[in-house]
Amino acid sequence: MEYLAAALAWPRFVDAPLREAKREALLEYVAPTFDALRENGHVAHWSHTFWGTDDLETNVVRVVAGTDDPETAASLVREEYDGVGFEEGTEFRVEAPFDPERFRGFWGASVDAWLEVRAGLSSLAVAAIEGRLGESYAWHREQNRPGHVWANQLGLTYMDEAAAYQQLALGYFEQVSMENANEKQRAAFEAVHEHMETAADGLPEI
């Protein structure tokens, strides 16, 4: 399987708060474009992430798509986004063929299997945001069902899983910038951080 990668710089063209902007970019521009490519046989599957600073020097919706002909698929992506009015190199970029070297570092020879599984999660995420699953979007955003299934398959207990999420949350706290926060916000952040570290001490090491 070969791959192409695409990045769409949602902050450049969506005038909305953070979460709404991300979801609008995914639902209005990414999913329809890549679903059409999949339905027409130009890509076998696609998956997305909301990525930090990219080569476009802003946050992007990043897509990796599996295909037998990355150049043709990339040309169709460019054609679609050019038609919308996005400027390549400023608001979007496409890389074909794309070498999923970073993913291969995690998954080794199973990288194709991982990207195919991740594509299924992208489809479920789009359906959840659109309210097309059995439970509401509000319910799904408070759950981590794929993560729980993976933890279960790794043989982790509920307490093991709680410890993993606690460490993950602490890692996220380290990345939060409080540069523009006021005194009250800083105090609240520090209090929550301290309580989380204390809680982590009582959870199992995994």
PDB file of C-alpha atoms in Angstrom:
ATOM      1  CA  MET A   1       0.000   0.000   0.000  1.00  0.00           C
ATOM      2  CA  GLU A   2       1.233   3.497  -0.859  1.00  0.00           C
ATOM      3  CA  TYR A   3       0.113   6.697   0.849  1.00  0.00           C
ATOM      4  CA  LEU A   4      -0.531  10.357   0.361  1.00  0.00           C
ATOM      5  CA  ALA A   5      -0.737  13.012   3.065  1.00  0.00           C
ATOM      6  CA  ALA A   6      -2.738  16.211   3.060  1.00  0.00           C
ATOM      7  CA  ALA A   7      -2.976  19.076   5.519  1.00  0.00           C
ATOM      8  CA  LEU A   8      -5.737  21.684   5.691  1.00  0.00           C
ATOM      9  CA  ALA A   9      -5.040  24.798   7.764  1.00  0.00           C
ATOM     10  CA  TRP A  10      -8.409  25.303   9.370  1.00  0.00           C
ATOM     11  CA  PRO A  11      -7.575  28.459  11.392  1.00  0.00           C
ATOM     12  CA  ARG A  12      -6.942  30.343   8.145  1.00  0.00           C
ATOM     13  CA  PHE A  13     -10.444  30.108   6.773  1.00  0.00           C
ATOM     14  CA  VAL A  14     -12.895  29.196   9.534  1.00  0.00           C
ATOM     15  CA  ASP A  15     -13.931  32.092  11.775  1.00  0.00           C
ATOM     16  CA  ALA A  16     -15.172  30.128  14.774  1.00  0.00           C
ATOM     17  CA  PRO A  17     -14.042  29.050  18.265  1.00  0.00           C
ATOM     18  CA  LEU A  18     -11.418  26.314  18.451  1.00  0.00           C
ATOM     19  CA  ARG A  19     -13.571  23.192  18.746  1.00  0.00           C
ATOM     20  CA  GLU A  20     -16.235  24.383  16.325  1.00  0.00           C
ATOM     21  CA  ALA A  21     -13.604  25.371  13.767  1.00  0.00           C
ATOM     22  CA  LYS A  22     -11.927  21.977  13.921  1.00  0.00           C
ATOM     23  CA  ARG A  23     -15.214  20.142  13.497  1.00  0.00           C
ATOM     24  CA  GLU A  24     -16.331  22.416  10.654  1.00  0.00           C
ATOM     25  CA  ALA A  25     -13.085  21.872   8.774  1.00  0.00           C
ATOM     26  CA  LEU A  26     -13.447  18.112   9.155  1.00  0.00           C
ATOM     27  CA  LEU A  27     -17.140  17.896   8.232  1.00  0.00           C
ATOM     28  CA  GLU A  28     -17.281  20.509   5.493  1.00  0.00           C
ATOM     29  CA  TYR A  29     -13.968  20.076   3.693  1.00  0.00           C
ATOM     30  CA  VAL A  30     -11.983  16.994   4.700  1.00  0.00           C
ATOM     31  CA  ALA A  31     -14.535  14.196   5.051  1.00  0.00           C
ATOM     32  CA  PRO A  32     -16.514  14.996   1.856  1.00  0.00           C
ATOM     33  CA  THR A  33     -13.327  15.248  -0.216  1.00  0.00           C
ATOM     34  CA  PHE A  34     -11.779  12.014   0.971  1.00  0.00           C
ATOM     35  CA  ASP A  35     -15.061  10.095   1.193  1.00  0.00           C
ATOM     36  CA  ALA A  36     -15.610  10.890  -2.487  1.00  0.00           C
ATOM     37  CA  LEU A  37     -12.112   9.656  -3.347  1.00  0.00           C
ATOM     38  CA  ARG A  38     -12.785   6.442  -1.440  1.00  0.00           C
ATOM     39  CA  GLU A  39     -16.174   5.896  -3.062  1.00  0.00           C
ATOM     40  CA  ASN A  40     -14.661   6.427  -6.508  1.00  0.00           C
ATOM     41  CA  GLY A  41     -11.830   3.981  -5.821  1.00  0.00           C
ATOM     42  CA  HIS A  42      -9.002   6.529  -5.765  1.00  0.00           C
ATOM     43  CA  VAL A  43      -8.118   5.804  -2.124  1.00  0.00           C
ATOM     44  CA  ALA A  44      -8.660   2.616  -0.155  1.00  0.00           C
ATOM     45  CA  HIS A  45      -9.066   4.426   3.176  1.00  0.00           C
ATOM     46  CA  TRP A  46      -8.284   7.717   4.894  1.00  0.00           C
ATOM     47  CA  SER A  47      -7.785   8.855   8.464  1.00  0.00           C
ATOM     48  CA  HIS A  48      -7.350  12.222  10.117  1.00  0.00           C
ATOM     49  CA  THR A  49      -5.804  13.887  13.128  1.00  0.00           C
ATOM     50  CA  PHE A  50      -5.874  17.463  14.374  1.00  0.00           C
ATOM     51  CA  TRP A  51      -2.197  18.296  14.210  1.00  0.00           C
ATOM     52  CA  GLY A  52      -0.109  20.988  15.894  1.00  0.00           C
ATOM     53  CA  THR A  53       2.158  23.380  14.041  1.00  0.00           C
ATOM     54  CA  ASP A  54       2.655  22.074  10.507  1.00  0.00           C
ATOM     55  CA  ASP A  55       4.794  23.103   7.532  1.00  0.00           C
ATOM     56  CA  LEU A  56       1.993  25.595   6.842  1.00  0.00           C
ATOM     57  CA  GLU A  57       3.034  27.208  10.143  1.00  0.00           C
ATOM     58  CA  THR A  58      -0.342  26.770  11.774  1.00  0.00           C
ATOM     59  CA  ASN A  59      -2.615  24.030  13.120  1.00  0.00           C
ATOM     60  CA  VAL A  60      -4.022  21.669  10.531  1.00  0.00           C
ATOM     61  CA  VAL A  61      -6.380  18.788   9.948  1.00  0.00           C
ATOM     62  CA  ARG A  62      -3.912  16.187   8.735  1.00  0.00           C
ATOM     63  CA  VAL A  63      -4.984  13.268   6.551  1.00  0.00           C
ATOM     64  CA  VAL A  64      -3.168  10.080   5.584  1.00  0.00           C
ATOM     65  CA  ALA A  65      -4.807   8.073   2.797  1.00  0.00           C
ATOM     66  CA  GLY A  66      -3.914   4.634   1.467  1.00  0.00           C
ATOM     67  CA  THR A  67      -3.918   4.360  -2.312  1.00  0.00           C
ATOM     68  CA  ASP A  68      -2.414   2.485  -5.257  1.00  0.00           C
ATOM     69  CA  ASP A  69      -1.914   5.765  -7.141  1.00  0.00           C
ATOM     70  CA  PRO A  70      -0.936   8.583  -4.766  1.00  0.00           C
ATOM     71  CA  GLU A  71      -0.130  11.086  -7.516  1.00  0.00           C
ATOM     72  CA  THR A  72      -3.591  10.846  -9.110  1.00  0.00           C
ATOM     73  CA  ALA A  73      -5.329  11.014  -5.749  1.00  0.00           C
ATOM     74  CA  ALA A  74      -3.225  14.039  -4.763  1.00  0.00           C
ATOM     75  CA  SER A  75      -4.121  15.763  -8.018  1.00  0.00           C
ATOM     76  CA  LEU A  76      -7.818  15.257  -7.269  1.00  0.00           C
ATOM     77  CA  VAL A  77      -7.399  16.703  -3.772  1.00  0.00           C
ATOM     78  CA  ARG A  78      -5.690  19.762  -5.243  1.00  0.00           C
ATOM     79  CA  GLU A  79      -8.448  20.130  -7.809  1.00  0.00           C
ATOM     80  CA  GLU A  80     -11.131  19.985  -5.114  1.00  0.00           C
ATOM     81  CA  TYR A  81      -9.470  22.488  -2.793  1.00  0.00           C
ATOM     82  CA  ASP A  82      -8.503  24.822  -5.615  1.00  0.00           C
ATOM     83  CA  GLY A  83     -12.180  24.828  -6.577  1.00  0.00           C
ATOM     84  CA  VAL A  84     -13.148  25.827  -3.041  1.00  0.00           C
ATOM     85  CA  GLY A  85     -10.661  28.687  -3.223  1.00  0.00           C
ATOM     86  CA  PHE A  86      -7.967  27.473  -0.848  1.00  0.00           C
ATOM     87  CA  GLU A  87      -4.425  28.451  -1.759  1.00  0.00           C
ATOM     88  CA  GLU A  88      -1.921  25.602  -1.857  1.00  0.00           C
ATOM     89  CA  GLY A  89       1.112  26.294   0.279  1.00  0.00           C
ATOM     90  CA  THR A  90      -0.829  28.712   2.472  1.00  0.00           C
ATOM     91  CA  GLU A  91      -4.109  27.019   3.343  1.00  0.00           C
ATOM     92  CA  PHE A  92      -3.420  23.433   2.306  1.00  0.00           C
ATOM     93  CA  ARG A  93      -0.668  21.160   1.099  1.00  0.00           C
ATOM     94  CA  VAL A  94      -0.516  17.671  -0.362  1.00  0.00           C
ATOM     95  CA  GLU A  95       2.393  15.227  -0.253  1.00  0.00           C
ATOM     96  CA  ALA A  96       2.446  12.230  -2.604  1.00  0.00           C
ATOM     97  CA  PRO A  97       3.804   9.677  -2.277  1.00  0.00           C
ATOM     98  CA  PHE A  98       3.972   9.961   1.502  1.00  0.00           C
ATOM     99  CA  ASP A  99       6.241   7.780   3.635  1.00  0.00           C
ATOM    100  CA  PRO A 100       4.547   7.085   7.012  1.00  0.00           C
ATOM    101  CA  GLU A 101       7.949   6.872   8.701  1.00  0.00           C
ATOM    102  CA  ARG A 102       6.700   8.201  12.052  1.00  0.00           C
ATOM    103  CA  PHE A 103       3.886   5.637  12.173  1.00  0.00           C
ATOM    104  CA  ARG A 104       6.274   2.874  11.175  1.00  0.00           C
ATOM    105  CA  GLY A 105       8.360   3.768  14.210  1.00  0.00           C
ATOM    106  CA  PHE A 106       5.352   2.931  16.404  1.00  0.00           C
ATOM    107  CA  TRP A 107       3.877  -0.006  14.505  1.00  0.00           C
ATOM    108  CA  GLY A 108       6.728  -1.576  12.536  1.00  0.00           C
ATOM    109  CA  ALA A 109       5.624  -4.002   9.835  1.00  0.00           C
ATOM    110  CA  SER A 110       2.010  -3.614  11.035  1.00  0.00           C
ATOM    111  CA  VAL A 111       1.791   0.035   9.941  1.00  0.00           C
ATOM    112  CA  ASP A 112      -0.670  -0.802   7.131  1.00  0.00           C
ATOM    113  CA  ALA A 113      -2.968  -2.544   9.602  1.00  0.00           C
ATOM    114  CA  TRP A 114      -2.807   0.421  12.008  1.00  0.00           C
ATOM    115  CA  LEU A 115      -3.641   3.013   9.365  1.00  0.00           C
ATOM    116  CA  GLU A 116      -6.577   0.918   8.174  1.00  0.00           C
ATOM    117  CA  VAL A 117      -7.868   0.635  11.752  1.00  0.00           C
ATOM    118  CA  ARG A 118      -7.357   4.371  12.272  1.00  0.00           C
ATOM    119  CA  ALA A 119      -9.431   5.006   9.143  1.00  0.00           C
ATOM    120  CA  GLY A 120     -12.339   3.210  10.780  1.00  0.00           C
ATOM    121  CA  LEU A 121     -11.982   5.475  13.809  1.00  0.00           C
ATOM    122  CA  SER A 122     -12.087   8.530  11.527  1.00  0.00           C
ATOM    123  CA  SER A 123     -15.361   7.344  10.037  1.00  0.00           C
ATOM    124  CA  LEU A 124     -16.800   6.796  13.515  1.00  0.00           C
ATOM    125  CA  ALA A 125     -15.586  10.238  14.653  1.00  0.00           C
ATOM    126  CA  VAL A 126     -17.323  11.946  11.734  1.00  0.00           C
ATOM    127  CA  ALA A 127     -20.520  10.003  12.441  1.00  0.00           C
ATOM    128  CA  ALA A 128     -20.332  10.875  16.156  1.00  0.00           C
ATOM    129  CA  ILE A 129     -19.890  14.595  15.482  1.00  0.00           C
ATOM    130  CA  GLU A 130     -22.811  14.494  13.076  1.00  0.00           C
ATOM    131  CA  GLY A 131     -24.944  12.690  15.666  1.00  0.00           C
ATOM    132  CA  ARG A 132     -25.377   9.566  13.542  1.00  0.00           C
ATOM    133  CA  LEU A 133     -24.348   7.002  16.166  1.00  0.00           C
ATOM    134  CA  GLY A 134     -26.535   5.328  18.770  1.00  0.00           C
ATOM    135  CA  GLU A 135     -25.489   7.752  21.518  1.00  0.00           C
ATOM    136  CA  SER A 136     -25.226  11.524  21.335  1.00  0.00           C
ATOM    137  CA  TYR A 137     -22.061  13.439  20.507  1.00  0.00           C
ATOM    138  CA  ALA A 138     -22.018  14.643  24.120  1.00  0.00           C
ATOM    139  CA  TRP A 139     -21.881  11.016  25.283  1.00  0.00           C
ATOM    140  CA  HIS A 140     -19.110  10.034  22.891  1.00  0.00           C
ATOM    141  CA  ARG A 141     -16.870  12.982  23.737  1.00  0.00           C
ATOM    142  CA  GLU A 142     -16.919  11.916  27.393  1.00  0.00           C
ATOM    143  CA  GLN A 143     -15.888   8.349  26.578  1.00  0.00           C
ATOM    144  CA  ASN A 144     -12.713   6.794  25.225  1.00  0.00           C
ATOM    145  CA  ARG A 145     -14.182   3.586  23.873  1.00  0.00           C
ATOM    146  CA  PRO A 146     -11.413   2.805  21.335  1.00  0.00           C
ATOM    147  CA  GLY A 147      -8.783   3.455  23.999  1.00  0.00           C
ATOM    148  CA  HIS A 148     -10.648   1.266  26.483  1.00  0.00           C
ATOM    149  CA  VAL A 149     -10.899  -1.588  23.998  1.00  0.00           C
ATOM    150  CA  TRP A 150      -7.150  -1.357  23.294  1.00  0.00           C
ATOM    151  CA  ALA A 151      -6.358  -1.279  27.011  1.00  0.00           C
ATOM    152  CA  ASN A 152      -8.574  -4.314  27.542  1.00  0.00           C
ATOM    153  CA  GLN A 153      -6.808  -6.185  24.747  1.00  0.00           C
ATOM    154  CA  LEU A 154      -3.443  -5.355  26.337  1.00  0.00           C
ATOM    155  CA  GLY A 155      -4.661  -7.024  29.525  1.00  0.00           C
ATOM    156  CA  LEU A 156      -4.907  -3.834  31.602  1.00  0.00           C
ATOM    157  CA  THR A 157      -7.342  -3.521  34.507  1.00  0.00           C
ATOM    158  CA  TYR A 158      -9.622  -0.531  35.067  1.00  0.00           C
ATOM    159  CA  MET A 159      -7.132   0.791  37.611  1.00  0.00           C
ATOM    160  CA  ASP A 160      -4.280   0.303  35.147  1.00  0.00           C
ATOM    161  CA  GLU A 161      -6.268   2.235  32.564  1.00  0.00           C
ATOM    162  CA  ALA A 162      -7.024   5.015  35.062  1.00  0.00           C
ATOM    163  CA  ALA A 163      -3.296   5.288  35.809  1.00  0.00           C
ATOM    164  CA  ALA A 164      -2.487   5.514  32.106  1.00  0.00           C
ATOM    165  CA  TYR A 165      -5.034   8.307  31.578  1.00  0.00           C
ATOM    166  CA  GLN A 166      -3.757  10.137  34.651  1.00  0.00           C
ATOM    167  CA  GLN A 167      -0.214  10.090  33.306  1.00  0.00           C
ATOM    168  CA  LEU A 168      -1.492  11.189  29.910  1.00  0.00           C
ATOM    169  CA  ALA A 169      -3.368  14.103  31.505  1.00  0.00           C
ATOM    170  CA  LEU A 170      -0.264  15.144  33.445  1.00  0.00           C
ATOM    171  CA  GLY A 171       1.691  15.077  30.193  1.00  0.00           C
ATOM    172  CA  TYR A 172      -0.889  17.362  28.613  1.00  0.00           C
ATOM    173  CA  PHE A 173      -0.647  19.729  31.579  1.00  0.00           C
ATOM    174  CA  GLU A 174       3.072  20.099  30.883  1.00  0.00           C
ATOM    175  CA  GLN A 175       2.221  21.335  27.376  1.00  0.00           C
ATOM    176  CA  VAL A 176      -0.354  23.920  28.470  1.00  0.00           C
ATOM    177  CA  SER A 177       0.857  27.508  28.208  1.00  0.00           C
ATOM    178  CA  MET A 178      -0.321  29.821  30.986  1.00  0.00           C
ATOM    179  CA  GLU A 179       1.499  32.796  29.488  1.00  0.00           C
ATOM    180  CA  ASN A 180      -1.684  34.823  28.984  1.00  0.00           C
ATOM    181  CA  ALA A 181      -3.558  33.535  32.045  1.00  0.00           C
ATOM    182  CA  ASN A 182      -4.584  35.825  34.868  1.00  0.00           C
ATOM    183  CA  GLU A 183      -3.727  35.218  38.528  1.00  0.00           C
ATOM    184  CA  LYS A 184      -6.975  33.373  39.281  1.00  0.00           C
ATOM    185  CA  GLN A 185      -6.547  31.051  36.283  1.00  0.00           C
ATOM    186  CA  ARG A 186      -2.938  30.315  37.231  1.00  0.00           C
ATOM    187  CA  ALA A 187      -3.939  29.453  40.789  1.00  0.00           C
ATOM    188  CA  ALA A 188      -6.703  27.125  39.595  1.00  0.00           C
ATOM    189  CA  PHE A 189      -4.345  25.429  37.141  1.00  0.00           C
ATOM    190  CA  GLU A 190      -1.697  24.880  39.802  1.00  0.00           C
ATOM    191  CA  ALA A 191      -4.263  23.500  42.262  1.00  0.00           C
ATOM    192  CA  VAL A 192      -5.654  21.027  39.742  1.00  0.00           C
ATOM    193  CA  HIS A 193      -2.145  20.001  38.705  1.00  0.00           C
ATOM    194  CA  GLU A 194      -1.165  19.383  42.327  1.00  0.00           C
ATOM    195  CA  HIS A 195      -4.278  17.281  43.015  1.00  0.00           C
ATOM    196  CA  MET A 196      -3.678  15.226  39.860  1.00  0.00           C
ATOM    197  CA  GLU A 197      -0.082  14.497  40.849  1.00  0.00           C
ATOM    198  CA  THR A 198      -1.264  13.399  44.300  1.00  0.00           C
ATOM    199  CA  ALA A 199      -3.894  11.143  42.754  1.00  0.00           C
ATOM    200  CA  ALA A 200      -1.330   9.634  40.402  1.00  0.00           C
ATOM    201  CA  ASP A 201       0.781   8.568  43.376  1.00  0.00           C
ATOM    202  CA  GLY A 202      -2.087   6.340  44.532  1.00  0.00           C
ATOM    203  CA  LEU A 203      -2.564   4.597  41.193  1.00  0.00           C
ATOM    204  CA  PRO A 204      -0.625   1.513  40.028  1.00  0.00           C
ATOM    205  CA  GLU A 205       2.504   1.708  37.931  1.00  0.00           C
ATOM    206  CA  ILE A 206       1.903  -0.002  34.601  1.00  0.00           C
TER     207      ILE A 206
END
